[in-house]
XYZ file of C-alpha atoms in Angstrom:
172
model
C 77.562 144.487 99.632
C 76.477 141.547 101.634
C 76.474 137.856 100.443
C 74.075 135.394 102.105
C 73.986 131.657 101.442
C 72.245 128.803 103.218
C 74.797 126.378 103.844
C 72.555 123.570 104.411
C 69.631 122.834 106.218
C 71.728 122.679 109.238
C 73.136 126.223 109.542
C 73.502 129.526 107.507
C 76.515 131.596 106.787
C 77.285 134.684 104.629
C 79.895 137.307 104.138
C 79.293 140.791 105.604
C 80.844 143.445 107.683
C 82.811 142.664 110.793
C 80.817 144.620 113.209
C 83.900 145.615 115.511
C 85.666 146.374 112.405
C 83.688 148.055 110.017
C 86.191 148.090 107.195
C 86.783 144.287 107.134
C 84.239 141.534 105.876
C 84.263 138.321 107.476
C 82.455 134.986 107.063
C 79.671 134.721 109.575
C 77.987 131.425 110.650
C 74.516 131.233 111.994
C 72.008 128.809 113.662
C 69.842 127.029 111.426
C 68.073 123.486 111.408
C 64.456 124.488 111.865
C 61.606 125.262 109.823
C 59.193 126.929 111.816
C 60.082 130.751 112.600
C 60.902 130.616 116.099
C 62.523 127.821 118.712
C 59.317 128.489 120.593
C 57.184 126.691 118.125
C 58.995 123.582 118.876
C 59.707 123.680 122.623
C 56.375 125.458 124.142
C 53.578 123.138 124.781
C 50.580 125.447 125.063
C 47.370 125.103 122.948
C 48.458 127.847 120.212
C 52.071 125.982 120.095
C 50.596 122.541 119.788
C 48.103 123.760 117.113
C 51.133 124.841 115.186
C 53.136 121.707 115.592
C 50.445 119.414 114.294
C 50.000 121.855 111.262
C 53.456 121.716 110.512
C 53.514 117.761 111.234
C 50.427 117.595 108.746
C 52.276 119.589 106.186
C 55.004 117.415 106.307
C 52.967 114.407 105.815
C 51.144 115.897 102.760
C 54.654 116.384 101.159
C 55.766 112.879 101.323
C 52.360 111.530 100.431
C 52.725 113.375 97.370
C 55.625 111.475 96.332
C 54.311 108.132 96.841
C 55.095 107.514 100.373
C 52.474 105.673 102.263
C 50.601 107.097 104.897
C 52.447 105.287 107.902
C 55.838 106.061 106.388
C 54.972 109.771 106.027
C 53.689 109.882 109.386
C 56.865 108.481 110.881
C 59.151 110.698 108.558
C 57.271 113.718 110.149
C 57.890 112.609 113.673
C 61.674 112.025 112.600
C 61.670 115.516 111.051
C 60.037 117.261 113.638
C 62.267 115.370 116.667
C 65.355 116.495 115.023
C 64.001 120.140 114.415
C 63.356 120.147 118.032
C 66.774 118.731 118.836
C 68.154 122.110 116.824
C 65.520 124.455 118.458
C 66.966 123.409 121.878
C 70.364 124.159 120.801
C 69.552 127.770 119.427
C 69.849 130.998 121.285
C 66.421 132.633 121.695
C 65.276 135.515 119.890
C 66.224 137.931 122.786
C 69.734 136.530 122.751
C 70.161 136.525 119.138
C 69.717 140.549 119.485
C 72.426 140.880 121.938
C 75.455 141.762 119.714
C 78.081 140.764 122.255
C 76.511 137.599 122.861
C 76.584 136.756 119.075
C 80.045 137.951 118.546
C 82.079 135.028 118.588
C 85.252 135.774 116.537
C 87.105 132.360 116.191
C 90.032 131.178 113.871
C 89.135 128.491 111.541
C 91.486 126.051 113.254
C 89.380 126.888 116.641
C 86.220 126.211 114.955
C 87.582 123.187 113.679
C 88.191 122.018 117.214
C 84.844 123.032 118.484
C 83.313 120.963 115.672
C 85.558 118.150 114.964
C 83.882 116.217 112.778
C 83.229 119.146 110.489
C 86.371 119.930 108.447
C 86.034 123.653 108.048
C 89.427 124.091 106.370
C 87.910 121.816 103.192
C 84.477 122.854 103.611
C 85.152 126.580 103.368
C 86.671 126.672 100.188
C 84.073 124.506 98.765
C 81.580 127.424 99.813
C 83.657 129.700 97.579
C 85.279 130.860 101.002
C 88.918 131.021 100.406
C 91.906 132.222 102.526
C 90.008 132.652 105.770
C 91.788 132.725 108.945
C 88.930 133.827 111.279
C 85.138 133.830 111.431
C 82.136 134.965 113.438
C 80.178 132.542 114.912
C 76.808 133.591 116.394
C 76.312 130.478 118.671
C 79.216 128.120 119.501
C 76.994 126.128 121.552
C 74.685 125.514 118.588
C 77.644 123.985 116.543
C 78.748 121.843 119.277
C 75.086 120.516 119.598
C 74.957 120.117 115.755
C 78.058 117.879 115.794
C 76.636 115.930 118.892
C 73.416 115.667 116.899
C 75.077 114.384 113.831
C 76.872 111.716 115.597
C 73.946 110.655 117.744
C 71.054 110.449 114.911
C 70.920 107.120 112.844
C 71.360 107.723 108.951
C 67.923 106.957 108.228
C 66.622 109.828 110.177
C 69.067 112.057 108.207
C 67.620 110.850 105.112
C 64.098 111.425 105.877
C 65.335 115.074 107.420
C 67.169 116.066 104.262
C 64.382 114.598 102.064
C 61.957 116.447 103.912
C 63.926 119.908 103.324
C 64.238 118.926 99.776
C 60.601 118.439 99.373
C 59.835 121.865 101.314
C 61.922 123.620 98.816
C 65.292 124.070 100.216
C-alpha cells in the first residue's frame, strides 16, 4: 500500500516502495508549487499557452474577488501568484525528465537533504508529517529543492501571503 500526501503547496511527498530495493518502503519527495498541469504552461509563450495563462490569472482574480478583495488587489495577487508559480516551473524537471527513473532516483540521507535545503529543518519537519525514524529519503529533483529554498528567501512575505491564500482559495 502506498501513502500519498501533499506536504504543502510547495512540494509533495509520500511513502512507497524503493524502486531499487523493492522490499523496502521509503519516503519520496517530489516537485510542487504550481497549479497548471504542466510546467510548459508557465514557460512557453505561444498563443495557445498565452490563452491558458490569461484564463488561469482570471480564475485567480475571480477567487480573490469572491472574498471581497478589490479588482486591483485581486489582479495584483494573480500576477504575484503567477510569478511565484513560474519560478517553481523553471526549477521543475520536464515531463520527459520525470519519466527517467535514473534521473528521479536521488537517495539522500536526511542530514544531506537538510544540507541541501538549509532553511528547512527536515529532522523536525519529518516527524510533524508522521514520518519518524527516517535515515534516508528519495528526492525526485534535488535542484528543485535548492531553487525552492532560494525562492523562499528571496520572495517578500506579502507575496507568500498572496500565494498561500490563493492556494487555500483553490481548495488545497
